[in-house]
Coordinates of N, CA, C and O and ligand atoms in Angstrom, one line a residue:
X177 N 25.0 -97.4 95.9 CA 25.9 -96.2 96.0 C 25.0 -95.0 95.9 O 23.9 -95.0 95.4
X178 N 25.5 -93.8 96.6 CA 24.9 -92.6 96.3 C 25.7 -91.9 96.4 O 26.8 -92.2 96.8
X179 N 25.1 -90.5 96.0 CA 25.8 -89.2 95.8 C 25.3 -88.7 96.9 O 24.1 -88.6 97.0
X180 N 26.5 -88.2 98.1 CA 26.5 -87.3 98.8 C 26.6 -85.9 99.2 O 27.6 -85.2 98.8
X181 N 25.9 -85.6 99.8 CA 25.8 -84.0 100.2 C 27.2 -83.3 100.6 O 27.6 -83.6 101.7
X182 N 27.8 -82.4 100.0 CA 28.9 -81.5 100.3 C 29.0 -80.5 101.3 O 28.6 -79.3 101.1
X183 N 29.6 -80.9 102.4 CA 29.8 -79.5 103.4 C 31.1 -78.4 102.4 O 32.2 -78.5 101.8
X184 N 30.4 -77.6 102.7 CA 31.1 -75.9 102.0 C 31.5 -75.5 103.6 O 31.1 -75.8 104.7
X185 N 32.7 -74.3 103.0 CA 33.1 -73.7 104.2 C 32.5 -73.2 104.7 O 31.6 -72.6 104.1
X186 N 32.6 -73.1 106.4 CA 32.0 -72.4 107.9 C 31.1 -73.9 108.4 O 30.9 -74.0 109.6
X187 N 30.5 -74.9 107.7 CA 30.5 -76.0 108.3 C 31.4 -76.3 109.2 O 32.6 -76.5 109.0
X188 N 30.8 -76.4 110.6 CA 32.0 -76.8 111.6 C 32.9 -78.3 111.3 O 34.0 -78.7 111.8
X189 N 32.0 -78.9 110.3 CA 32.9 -80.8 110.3 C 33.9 -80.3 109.5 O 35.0 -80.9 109.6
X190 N 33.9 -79.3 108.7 CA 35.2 -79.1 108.3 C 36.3 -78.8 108.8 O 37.4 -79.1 108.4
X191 N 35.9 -78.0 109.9 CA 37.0 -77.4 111.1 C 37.6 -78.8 112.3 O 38.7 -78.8 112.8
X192 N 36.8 -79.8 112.6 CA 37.2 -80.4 113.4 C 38.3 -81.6 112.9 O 38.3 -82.0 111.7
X193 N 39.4 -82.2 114.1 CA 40.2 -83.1 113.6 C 39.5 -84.4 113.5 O 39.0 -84.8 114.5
X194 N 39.6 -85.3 111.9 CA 39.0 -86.5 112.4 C 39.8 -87.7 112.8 O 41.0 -87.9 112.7
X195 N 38.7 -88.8 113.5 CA 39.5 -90.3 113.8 C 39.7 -91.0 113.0 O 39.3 -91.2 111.8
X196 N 40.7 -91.4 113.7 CA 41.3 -92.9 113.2 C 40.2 -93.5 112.5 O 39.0 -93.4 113.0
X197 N 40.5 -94.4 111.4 CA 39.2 -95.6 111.4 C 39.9 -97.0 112.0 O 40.9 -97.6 111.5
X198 N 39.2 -97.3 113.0 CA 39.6 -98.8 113.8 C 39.5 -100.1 112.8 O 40.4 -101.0 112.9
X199 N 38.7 -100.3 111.9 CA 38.3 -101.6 110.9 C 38.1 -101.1 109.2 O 37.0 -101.1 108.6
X200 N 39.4 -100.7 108.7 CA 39.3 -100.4 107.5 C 38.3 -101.3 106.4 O 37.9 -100.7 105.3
X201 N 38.1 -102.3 106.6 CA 37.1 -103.6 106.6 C 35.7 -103.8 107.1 O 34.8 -104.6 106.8
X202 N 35.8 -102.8 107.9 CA 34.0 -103.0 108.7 C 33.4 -102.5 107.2 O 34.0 -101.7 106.6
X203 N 31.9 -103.0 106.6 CA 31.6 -103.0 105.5 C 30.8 -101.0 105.9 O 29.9 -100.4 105.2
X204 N 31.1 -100.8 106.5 CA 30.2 -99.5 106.7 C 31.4 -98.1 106.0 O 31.1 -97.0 105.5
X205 N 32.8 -99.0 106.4 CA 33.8 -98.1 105.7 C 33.6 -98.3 103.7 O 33.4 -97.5 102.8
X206 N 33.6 -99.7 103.9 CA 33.5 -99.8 102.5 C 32.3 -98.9 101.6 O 32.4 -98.1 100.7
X207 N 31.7 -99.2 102.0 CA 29.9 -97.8 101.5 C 30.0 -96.9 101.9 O 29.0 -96.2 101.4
X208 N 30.7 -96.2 102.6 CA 31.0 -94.7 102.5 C 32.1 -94.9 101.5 O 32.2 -94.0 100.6
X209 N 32.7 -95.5 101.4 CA 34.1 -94.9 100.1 C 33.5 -95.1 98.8 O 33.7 -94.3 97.9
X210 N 32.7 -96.4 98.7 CA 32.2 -96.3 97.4 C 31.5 -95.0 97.0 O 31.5 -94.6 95.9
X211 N 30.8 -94.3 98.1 CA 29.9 -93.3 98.2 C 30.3 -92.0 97.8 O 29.6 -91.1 97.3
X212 N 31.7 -91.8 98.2 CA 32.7 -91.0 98.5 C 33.3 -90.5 96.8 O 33.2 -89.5 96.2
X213 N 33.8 -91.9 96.6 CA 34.2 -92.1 95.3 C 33.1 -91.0 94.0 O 33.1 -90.0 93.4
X214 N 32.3 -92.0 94.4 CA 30.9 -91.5 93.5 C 30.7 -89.7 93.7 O 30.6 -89.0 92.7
X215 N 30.6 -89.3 94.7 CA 30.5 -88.4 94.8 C 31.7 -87.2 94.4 O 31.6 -86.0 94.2
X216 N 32.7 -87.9 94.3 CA 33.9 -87.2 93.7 C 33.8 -86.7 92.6 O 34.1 -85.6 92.2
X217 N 33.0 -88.2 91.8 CA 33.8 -88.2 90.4 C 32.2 -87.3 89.8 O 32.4 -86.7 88.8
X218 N 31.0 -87.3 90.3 CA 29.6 -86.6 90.1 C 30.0 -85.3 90.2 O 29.4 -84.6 89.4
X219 N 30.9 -84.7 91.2 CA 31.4 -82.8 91.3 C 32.2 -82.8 90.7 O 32.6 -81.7 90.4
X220 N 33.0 -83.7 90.2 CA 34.5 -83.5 89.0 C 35.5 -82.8 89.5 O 36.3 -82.0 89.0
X221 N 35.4 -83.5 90.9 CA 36.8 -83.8 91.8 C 38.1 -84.4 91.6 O 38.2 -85.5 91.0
X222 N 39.4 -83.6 92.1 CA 40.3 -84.3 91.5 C 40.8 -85.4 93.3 O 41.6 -86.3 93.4
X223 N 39.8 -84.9 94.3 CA 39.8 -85.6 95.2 C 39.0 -85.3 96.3 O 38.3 -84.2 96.3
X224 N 38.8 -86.2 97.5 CA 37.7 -85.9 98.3 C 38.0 -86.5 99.6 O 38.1 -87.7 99.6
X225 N 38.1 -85.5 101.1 CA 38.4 -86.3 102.2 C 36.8 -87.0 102.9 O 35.8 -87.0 102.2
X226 N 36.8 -87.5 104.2 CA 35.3 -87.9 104.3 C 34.8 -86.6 105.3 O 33.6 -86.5 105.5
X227 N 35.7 -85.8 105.9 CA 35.1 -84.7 106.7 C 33.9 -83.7 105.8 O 32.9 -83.1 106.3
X228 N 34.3 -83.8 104.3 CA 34.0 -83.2 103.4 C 32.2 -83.7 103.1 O 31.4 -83.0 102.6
X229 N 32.0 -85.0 103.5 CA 30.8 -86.0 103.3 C 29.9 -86.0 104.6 O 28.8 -86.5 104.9
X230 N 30.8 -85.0 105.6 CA 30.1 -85.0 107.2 C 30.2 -86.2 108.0 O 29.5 -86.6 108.9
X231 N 31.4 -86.8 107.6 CA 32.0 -88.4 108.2 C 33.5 -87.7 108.6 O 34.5 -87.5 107.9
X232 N 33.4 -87.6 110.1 CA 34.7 -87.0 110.9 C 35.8 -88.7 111.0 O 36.2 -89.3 112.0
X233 N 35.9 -89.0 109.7 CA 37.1 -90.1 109.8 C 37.8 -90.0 108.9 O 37.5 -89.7 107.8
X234 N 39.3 -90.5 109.3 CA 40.5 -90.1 108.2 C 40.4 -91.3 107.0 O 40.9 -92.4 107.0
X235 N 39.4 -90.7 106.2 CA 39.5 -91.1 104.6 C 40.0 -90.6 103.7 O 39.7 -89.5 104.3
X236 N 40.4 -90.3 103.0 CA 40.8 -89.7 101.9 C 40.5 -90.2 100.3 O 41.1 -91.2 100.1
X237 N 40.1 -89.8 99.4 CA 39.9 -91.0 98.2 C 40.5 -89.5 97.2 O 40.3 -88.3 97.4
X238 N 41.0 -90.0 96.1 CA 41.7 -89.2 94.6 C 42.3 -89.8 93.6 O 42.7 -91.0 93.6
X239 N 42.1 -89.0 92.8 CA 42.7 -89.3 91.6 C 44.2 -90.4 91.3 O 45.2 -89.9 90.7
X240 N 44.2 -91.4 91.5 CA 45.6 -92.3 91.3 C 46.3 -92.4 89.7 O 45.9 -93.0 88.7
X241 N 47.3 -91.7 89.6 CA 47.7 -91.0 88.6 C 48.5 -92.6 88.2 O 48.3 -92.9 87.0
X242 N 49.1 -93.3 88.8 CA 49.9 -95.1 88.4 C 48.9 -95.7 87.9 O 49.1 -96.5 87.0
X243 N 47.5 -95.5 88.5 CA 46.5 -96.5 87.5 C 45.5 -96.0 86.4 O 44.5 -95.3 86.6
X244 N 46.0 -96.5 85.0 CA 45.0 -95.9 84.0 C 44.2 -97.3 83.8 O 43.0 -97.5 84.0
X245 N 45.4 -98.3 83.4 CA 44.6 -99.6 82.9 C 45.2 -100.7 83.4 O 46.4 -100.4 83.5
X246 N 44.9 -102.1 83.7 CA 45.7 -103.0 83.8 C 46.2 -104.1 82.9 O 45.7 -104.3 81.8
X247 N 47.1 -104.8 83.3 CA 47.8 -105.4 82.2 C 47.2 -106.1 80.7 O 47.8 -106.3 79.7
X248 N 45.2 -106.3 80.9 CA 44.6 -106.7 79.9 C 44.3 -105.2 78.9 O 43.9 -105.2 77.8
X249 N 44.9 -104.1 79.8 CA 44.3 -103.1 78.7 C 43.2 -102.9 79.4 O 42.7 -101.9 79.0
X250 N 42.4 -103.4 80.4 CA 40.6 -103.0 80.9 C 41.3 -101.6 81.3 O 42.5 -101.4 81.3
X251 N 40.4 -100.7 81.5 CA 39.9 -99.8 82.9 C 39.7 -100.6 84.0 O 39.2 -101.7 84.1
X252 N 40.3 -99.8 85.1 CA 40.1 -100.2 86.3 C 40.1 -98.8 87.2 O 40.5 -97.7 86.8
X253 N 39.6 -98.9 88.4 CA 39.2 -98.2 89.9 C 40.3 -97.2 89.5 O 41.4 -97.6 89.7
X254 N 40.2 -95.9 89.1 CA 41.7 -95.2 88.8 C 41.4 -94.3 90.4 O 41.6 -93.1 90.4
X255 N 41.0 -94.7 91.4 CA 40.6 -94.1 92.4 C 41.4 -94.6 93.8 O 41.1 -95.6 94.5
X256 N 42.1 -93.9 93.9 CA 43.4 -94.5 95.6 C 42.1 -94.4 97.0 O 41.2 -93.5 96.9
X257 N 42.1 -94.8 97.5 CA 41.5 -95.2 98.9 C 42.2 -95.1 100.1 O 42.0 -96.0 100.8
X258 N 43.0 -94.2 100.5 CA 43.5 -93.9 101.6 C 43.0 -93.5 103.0 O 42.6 -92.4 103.3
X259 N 43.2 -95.2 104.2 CA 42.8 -94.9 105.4 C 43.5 -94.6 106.0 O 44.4 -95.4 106.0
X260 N 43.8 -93.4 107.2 CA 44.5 -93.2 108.2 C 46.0 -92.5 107.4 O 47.2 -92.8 107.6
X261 N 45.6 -91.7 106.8 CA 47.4 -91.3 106.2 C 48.2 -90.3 106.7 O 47.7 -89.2 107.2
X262 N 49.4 -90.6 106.7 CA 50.2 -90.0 107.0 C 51.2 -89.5 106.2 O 51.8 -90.3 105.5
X263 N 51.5 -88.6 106.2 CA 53.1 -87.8 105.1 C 53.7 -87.1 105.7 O 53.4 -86.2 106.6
X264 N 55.3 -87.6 104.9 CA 56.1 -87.2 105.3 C 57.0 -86.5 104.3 O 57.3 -87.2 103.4
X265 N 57.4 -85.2 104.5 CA 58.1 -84.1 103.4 C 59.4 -84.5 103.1 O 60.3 -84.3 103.9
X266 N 59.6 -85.1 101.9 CA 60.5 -85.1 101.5 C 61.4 -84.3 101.0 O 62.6 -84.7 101.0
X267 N 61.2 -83.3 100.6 CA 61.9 -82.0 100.2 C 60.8 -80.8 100.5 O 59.7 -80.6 100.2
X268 N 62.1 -80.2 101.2 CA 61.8 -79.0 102.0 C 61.3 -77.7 100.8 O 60.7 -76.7 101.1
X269 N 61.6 -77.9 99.8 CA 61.1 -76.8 98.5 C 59.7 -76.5 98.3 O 59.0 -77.5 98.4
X270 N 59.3 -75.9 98.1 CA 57.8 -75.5 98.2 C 57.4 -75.0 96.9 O 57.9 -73.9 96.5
X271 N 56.6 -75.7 96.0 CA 55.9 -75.3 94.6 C 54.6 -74.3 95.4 O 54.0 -74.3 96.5
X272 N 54.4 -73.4 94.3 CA 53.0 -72.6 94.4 C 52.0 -73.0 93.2 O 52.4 -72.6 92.1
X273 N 51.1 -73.3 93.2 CA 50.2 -73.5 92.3 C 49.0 -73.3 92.9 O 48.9 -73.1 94.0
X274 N 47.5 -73.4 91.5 CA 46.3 -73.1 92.3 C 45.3 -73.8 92.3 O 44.7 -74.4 91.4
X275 N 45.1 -73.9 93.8 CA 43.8 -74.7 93.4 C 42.5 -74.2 94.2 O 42.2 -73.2 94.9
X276 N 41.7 -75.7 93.6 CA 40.3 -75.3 94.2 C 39.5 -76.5 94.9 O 39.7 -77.7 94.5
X277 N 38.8 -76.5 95.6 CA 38.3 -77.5 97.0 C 36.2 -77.4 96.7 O 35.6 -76.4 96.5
X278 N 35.8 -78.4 96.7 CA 34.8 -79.0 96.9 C 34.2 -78.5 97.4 O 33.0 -78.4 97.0
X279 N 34.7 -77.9 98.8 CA 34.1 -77.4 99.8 C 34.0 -75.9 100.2 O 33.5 -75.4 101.1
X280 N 34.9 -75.3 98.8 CA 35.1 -73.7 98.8 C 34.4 -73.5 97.4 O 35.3 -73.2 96.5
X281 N 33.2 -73.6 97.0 CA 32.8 -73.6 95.6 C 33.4 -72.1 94.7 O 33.3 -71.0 95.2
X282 N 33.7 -72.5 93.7 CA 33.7 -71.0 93.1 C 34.4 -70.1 92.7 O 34.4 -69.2 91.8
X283 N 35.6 -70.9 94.1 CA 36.8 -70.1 93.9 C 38.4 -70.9 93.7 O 38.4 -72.1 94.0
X284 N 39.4 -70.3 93.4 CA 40.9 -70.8 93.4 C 41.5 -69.6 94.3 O 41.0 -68.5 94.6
X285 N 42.8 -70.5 94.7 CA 43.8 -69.8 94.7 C 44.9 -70.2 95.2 O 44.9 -71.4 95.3
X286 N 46.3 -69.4 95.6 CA 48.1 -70.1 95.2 C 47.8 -70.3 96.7 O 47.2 -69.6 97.5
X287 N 48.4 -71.7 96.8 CA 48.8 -72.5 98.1 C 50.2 -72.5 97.2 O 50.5 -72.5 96.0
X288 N 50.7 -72.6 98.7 CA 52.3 -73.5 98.5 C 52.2 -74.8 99.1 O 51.3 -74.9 99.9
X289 N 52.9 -75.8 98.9 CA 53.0 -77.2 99.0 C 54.3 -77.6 98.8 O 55.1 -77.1 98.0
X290 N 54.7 -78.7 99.6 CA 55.9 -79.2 99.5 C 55.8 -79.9 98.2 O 54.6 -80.2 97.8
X291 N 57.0 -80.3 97.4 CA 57.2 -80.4 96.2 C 56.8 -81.9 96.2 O 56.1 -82.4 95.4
X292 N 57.8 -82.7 97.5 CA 58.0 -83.7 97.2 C 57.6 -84.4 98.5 O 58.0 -83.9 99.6
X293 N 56.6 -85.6 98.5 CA 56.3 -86.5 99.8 C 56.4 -87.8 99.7 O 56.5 -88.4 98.6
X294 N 56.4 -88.5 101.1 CA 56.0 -89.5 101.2 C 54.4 -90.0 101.9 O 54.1 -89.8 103.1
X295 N 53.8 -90.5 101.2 CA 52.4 -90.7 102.2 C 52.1 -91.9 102.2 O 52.5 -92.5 101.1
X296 N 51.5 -92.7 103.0 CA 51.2 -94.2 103.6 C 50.0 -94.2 104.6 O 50.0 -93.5 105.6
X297 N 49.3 -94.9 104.3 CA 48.1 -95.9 104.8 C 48.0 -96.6 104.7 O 48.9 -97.5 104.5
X298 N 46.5 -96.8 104.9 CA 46.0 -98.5 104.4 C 45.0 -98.6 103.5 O 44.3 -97.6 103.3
X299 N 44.8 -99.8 102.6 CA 43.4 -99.5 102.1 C 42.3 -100.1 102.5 O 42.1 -100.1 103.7
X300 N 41.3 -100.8 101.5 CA 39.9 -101.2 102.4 C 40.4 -102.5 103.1 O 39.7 -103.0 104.0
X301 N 41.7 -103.0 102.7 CA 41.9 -104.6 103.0 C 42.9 -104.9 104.5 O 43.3 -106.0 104.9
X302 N 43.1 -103.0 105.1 CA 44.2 -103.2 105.7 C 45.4 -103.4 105.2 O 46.3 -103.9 105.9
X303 N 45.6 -103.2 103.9 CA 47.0 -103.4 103.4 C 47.7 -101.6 103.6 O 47.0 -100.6 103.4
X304 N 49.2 -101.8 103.9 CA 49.7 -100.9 103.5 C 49.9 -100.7 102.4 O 50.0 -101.6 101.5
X305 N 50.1 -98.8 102.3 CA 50.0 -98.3 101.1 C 51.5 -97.1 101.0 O 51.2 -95.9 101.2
X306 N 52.2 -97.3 100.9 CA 53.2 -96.7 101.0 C 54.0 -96.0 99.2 O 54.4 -96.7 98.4
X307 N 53.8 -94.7 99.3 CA 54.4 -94.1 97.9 C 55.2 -92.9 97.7 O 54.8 -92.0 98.4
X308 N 56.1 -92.6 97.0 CA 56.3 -91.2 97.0 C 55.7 -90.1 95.6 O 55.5 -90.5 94.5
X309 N 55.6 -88.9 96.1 CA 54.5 -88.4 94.9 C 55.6 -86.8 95.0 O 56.4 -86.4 95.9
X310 N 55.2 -86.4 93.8 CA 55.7 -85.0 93.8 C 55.1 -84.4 92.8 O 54.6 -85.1 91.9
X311 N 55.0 -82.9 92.7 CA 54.2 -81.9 92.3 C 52.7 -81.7 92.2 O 52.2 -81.1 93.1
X312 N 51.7 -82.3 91.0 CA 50.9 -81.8 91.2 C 50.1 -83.4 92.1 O 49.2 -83.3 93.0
X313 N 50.4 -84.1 91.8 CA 50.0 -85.4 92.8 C 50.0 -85.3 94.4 O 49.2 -85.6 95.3
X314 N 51.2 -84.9 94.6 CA 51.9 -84.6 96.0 C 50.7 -83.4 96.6 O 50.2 -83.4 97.7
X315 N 50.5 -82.5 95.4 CA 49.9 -81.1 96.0 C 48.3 -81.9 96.3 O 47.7 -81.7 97.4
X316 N 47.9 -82.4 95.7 CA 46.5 -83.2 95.8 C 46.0 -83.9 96.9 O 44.9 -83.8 97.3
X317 N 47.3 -84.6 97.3 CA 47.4 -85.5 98.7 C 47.4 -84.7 100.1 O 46.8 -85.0 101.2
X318 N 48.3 -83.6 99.7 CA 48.5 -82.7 100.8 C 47.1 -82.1 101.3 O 46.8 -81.8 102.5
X319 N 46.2 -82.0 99.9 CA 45.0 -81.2 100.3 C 44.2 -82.1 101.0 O 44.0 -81.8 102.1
X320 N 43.8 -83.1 100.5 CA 43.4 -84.4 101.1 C 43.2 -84.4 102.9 O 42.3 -84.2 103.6
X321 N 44.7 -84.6 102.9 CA 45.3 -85.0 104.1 C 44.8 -83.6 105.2 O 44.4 -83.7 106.4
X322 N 45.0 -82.5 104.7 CA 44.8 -81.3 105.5 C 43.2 -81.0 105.8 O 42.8 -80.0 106.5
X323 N 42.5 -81.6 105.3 CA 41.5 -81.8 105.8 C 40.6 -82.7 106.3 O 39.4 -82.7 106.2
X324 N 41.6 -83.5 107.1 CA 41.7 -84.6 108.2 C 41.9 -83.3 109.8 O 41.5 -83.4 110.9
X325 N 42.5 -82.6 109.3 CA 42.4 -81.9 110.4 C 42.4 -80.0 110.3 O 43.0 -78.9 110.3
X326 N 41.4 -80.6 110.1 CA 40.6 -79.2 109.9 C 40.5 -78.0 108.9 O 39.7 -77.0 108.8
X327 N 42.0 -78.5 107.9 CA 43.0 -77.4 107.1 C 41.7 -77.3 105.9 O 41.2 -78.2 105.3
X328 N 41.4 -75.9 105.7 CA 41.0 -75.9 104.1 C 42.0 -75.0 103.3 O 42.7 -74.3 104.0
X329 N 42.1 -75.0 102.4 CA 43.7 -74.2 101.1 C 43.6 -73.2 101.9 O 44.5 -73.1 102.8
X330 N 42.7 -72.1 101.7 CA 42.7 -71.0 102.6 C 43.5 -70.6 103.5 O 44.1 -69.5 103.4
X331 N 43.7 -71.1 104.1 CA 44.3 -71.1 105.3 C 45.8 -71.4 105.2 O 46.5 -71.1 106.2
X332 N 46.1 -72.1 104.2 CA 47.0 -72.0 103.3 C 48.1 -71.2 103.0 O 49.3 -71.1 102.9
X333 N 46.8 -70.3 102.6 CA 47.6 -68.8 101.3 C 48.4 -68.2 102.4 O 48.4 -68.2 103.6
X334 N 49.3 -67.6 101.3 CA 50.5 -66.6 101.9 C 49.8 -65.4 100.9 O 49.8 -64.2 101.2
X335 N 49.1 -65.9 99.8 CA 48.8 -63.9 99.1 C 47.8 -64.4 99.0 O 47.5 -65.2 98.1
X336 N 46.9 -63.7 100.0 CA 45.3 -63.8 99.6 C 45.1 -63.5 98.3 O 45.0 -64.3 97.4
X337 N 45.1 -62.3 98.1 CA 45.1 -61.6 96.8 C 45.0 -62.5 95.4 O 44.4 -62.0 94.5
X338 N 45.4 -63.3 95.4 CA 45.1 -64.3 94.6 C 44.2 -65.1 94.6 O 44.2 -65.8 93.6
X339 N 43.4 -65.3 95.3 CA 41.9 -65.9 95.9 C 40.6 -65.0 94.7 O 40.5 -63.7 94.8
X340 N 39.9 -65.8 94.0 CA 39.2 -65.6 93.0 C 38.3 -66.2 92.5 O 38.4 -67.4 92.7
X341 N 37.5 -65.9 91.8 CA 36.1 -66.6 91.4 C 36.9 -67.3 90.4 O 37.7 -66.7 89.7
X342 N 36.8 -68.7 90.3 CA 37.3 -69.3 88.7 C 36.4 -68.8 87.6 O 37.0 -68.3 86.6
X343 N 34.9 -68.8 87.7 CA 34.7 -67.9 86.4 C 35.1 -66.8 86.2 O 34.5 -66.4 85.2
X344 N 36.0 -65.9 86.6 CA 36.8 -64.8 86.8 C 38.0 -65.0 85.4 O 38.3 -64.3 84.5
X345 N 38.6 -66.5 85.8 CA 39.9 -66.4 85.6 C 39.5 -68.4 85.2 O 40.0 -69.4 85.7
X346 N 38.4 -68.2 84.2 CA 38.1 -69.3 83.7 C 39.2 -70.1 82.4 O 39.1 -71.3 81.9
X347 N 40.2 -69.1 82.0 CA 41.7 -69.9 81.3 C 42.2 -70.6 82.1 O 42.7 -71.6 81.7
X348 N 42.2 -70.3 83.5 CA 43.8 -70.7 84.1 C 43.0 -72.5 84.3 O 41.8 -72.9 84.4
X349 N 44.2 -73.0 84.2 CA 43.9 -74.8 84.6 C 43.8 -74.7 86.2 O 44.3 -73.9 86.9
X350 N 42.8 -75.9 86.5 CA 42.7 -75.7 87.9 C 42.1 -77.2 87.9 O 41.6 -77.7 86.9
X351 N 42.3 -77.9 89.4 CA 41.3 -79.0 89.9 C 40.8 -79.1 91.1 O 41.6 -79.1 92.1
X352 N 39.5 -79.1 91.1 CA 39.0 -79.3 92.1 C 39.4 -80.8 93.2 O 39.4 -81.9 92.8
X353 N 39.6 -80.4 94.5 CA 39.9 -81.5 95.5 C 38.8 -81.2 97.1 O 38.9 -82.0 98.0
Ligands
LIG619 NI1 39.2 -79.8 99.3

């Protein structure tokens, strides 16, 4: 495993839409996610797409809020693996909350987000992954997913104005994705 290099905004890989992955199984997916992973949890990410790693394919890897431990009580992988995802809005209501991206160092600010989704992929096994998420989970995924095609929060905002150095405004709770 290693820790990979972060594209920051005006990197064009962040702007472009990425592909499909054809063999969620080919072992080259699996070493970039472990890679991925690692590299999440080393920036103290609450998530990480692979455009973000300079890999134009729809990965997505975050924080999985259903898994703390399993039935022995161990720790386990608290990390979702999402290939090829897709969502779908379940409620048209839009939360504002703030966040902050991997790839925008430094700073927060209010996105709006649908409250409530459905999102579905696959994971390394080709298994579907099908769940519904709402609020700050939902908001996580969405970020995820928006930067499968090109989306950074930015672009987002309805009030710039709220866009800020977090050492600025180092009270407010915030997670990095
Ligand atoms: Ni991000």
């Amino acid at each position: 495993m290693s820790i990979l290099k972060i594209a920051r905004m005006g990197h064009p890989i962040l702007s472009v839409e990425a592909e499909p992955v054809s063999d969620p199984e080919a072992p080259e997916i699996h070493s970039l996610v472990s890679d991925m992973k690692e590299t999440m949890l080393d920036a103290g990410g609450a998530g990480l797409a692979a455009p973000q790693v300079h890999v134009p394919l729809r990965i997505v890897v975050f924080q999985d809020p259903l898994i703390t431990s399993n039935s022995n009580g161990e720790e386990v992988d608290s990390i979702l693996t999402l290939i090829n995802p897709k969502i779908e809005i379940l409620d048209s209501e839009y939360n504002f909350g703030m966040e902050a991206c991997l790839s925008v160092p430094g700073l927060v600010g209010e996105v709006p987000r649908a409250k409530k989704i459905l999102y579905s992929g696959v994971d390394l096994k080709g298994k579907l992954i099908e769940r519904e998420a709402e609020d700050f989970h939902a908001r996580v995924v969405q970020h995820e997913c928006d930067h499968l095609d090109g989306i950074l929060y930015p672009m987002r905002m309805i009030d710039l104005s709220t866009l800020s150095f977090s050492s600025e405004i180092g009270h407010f709770s915030q997670n990095k994705n």
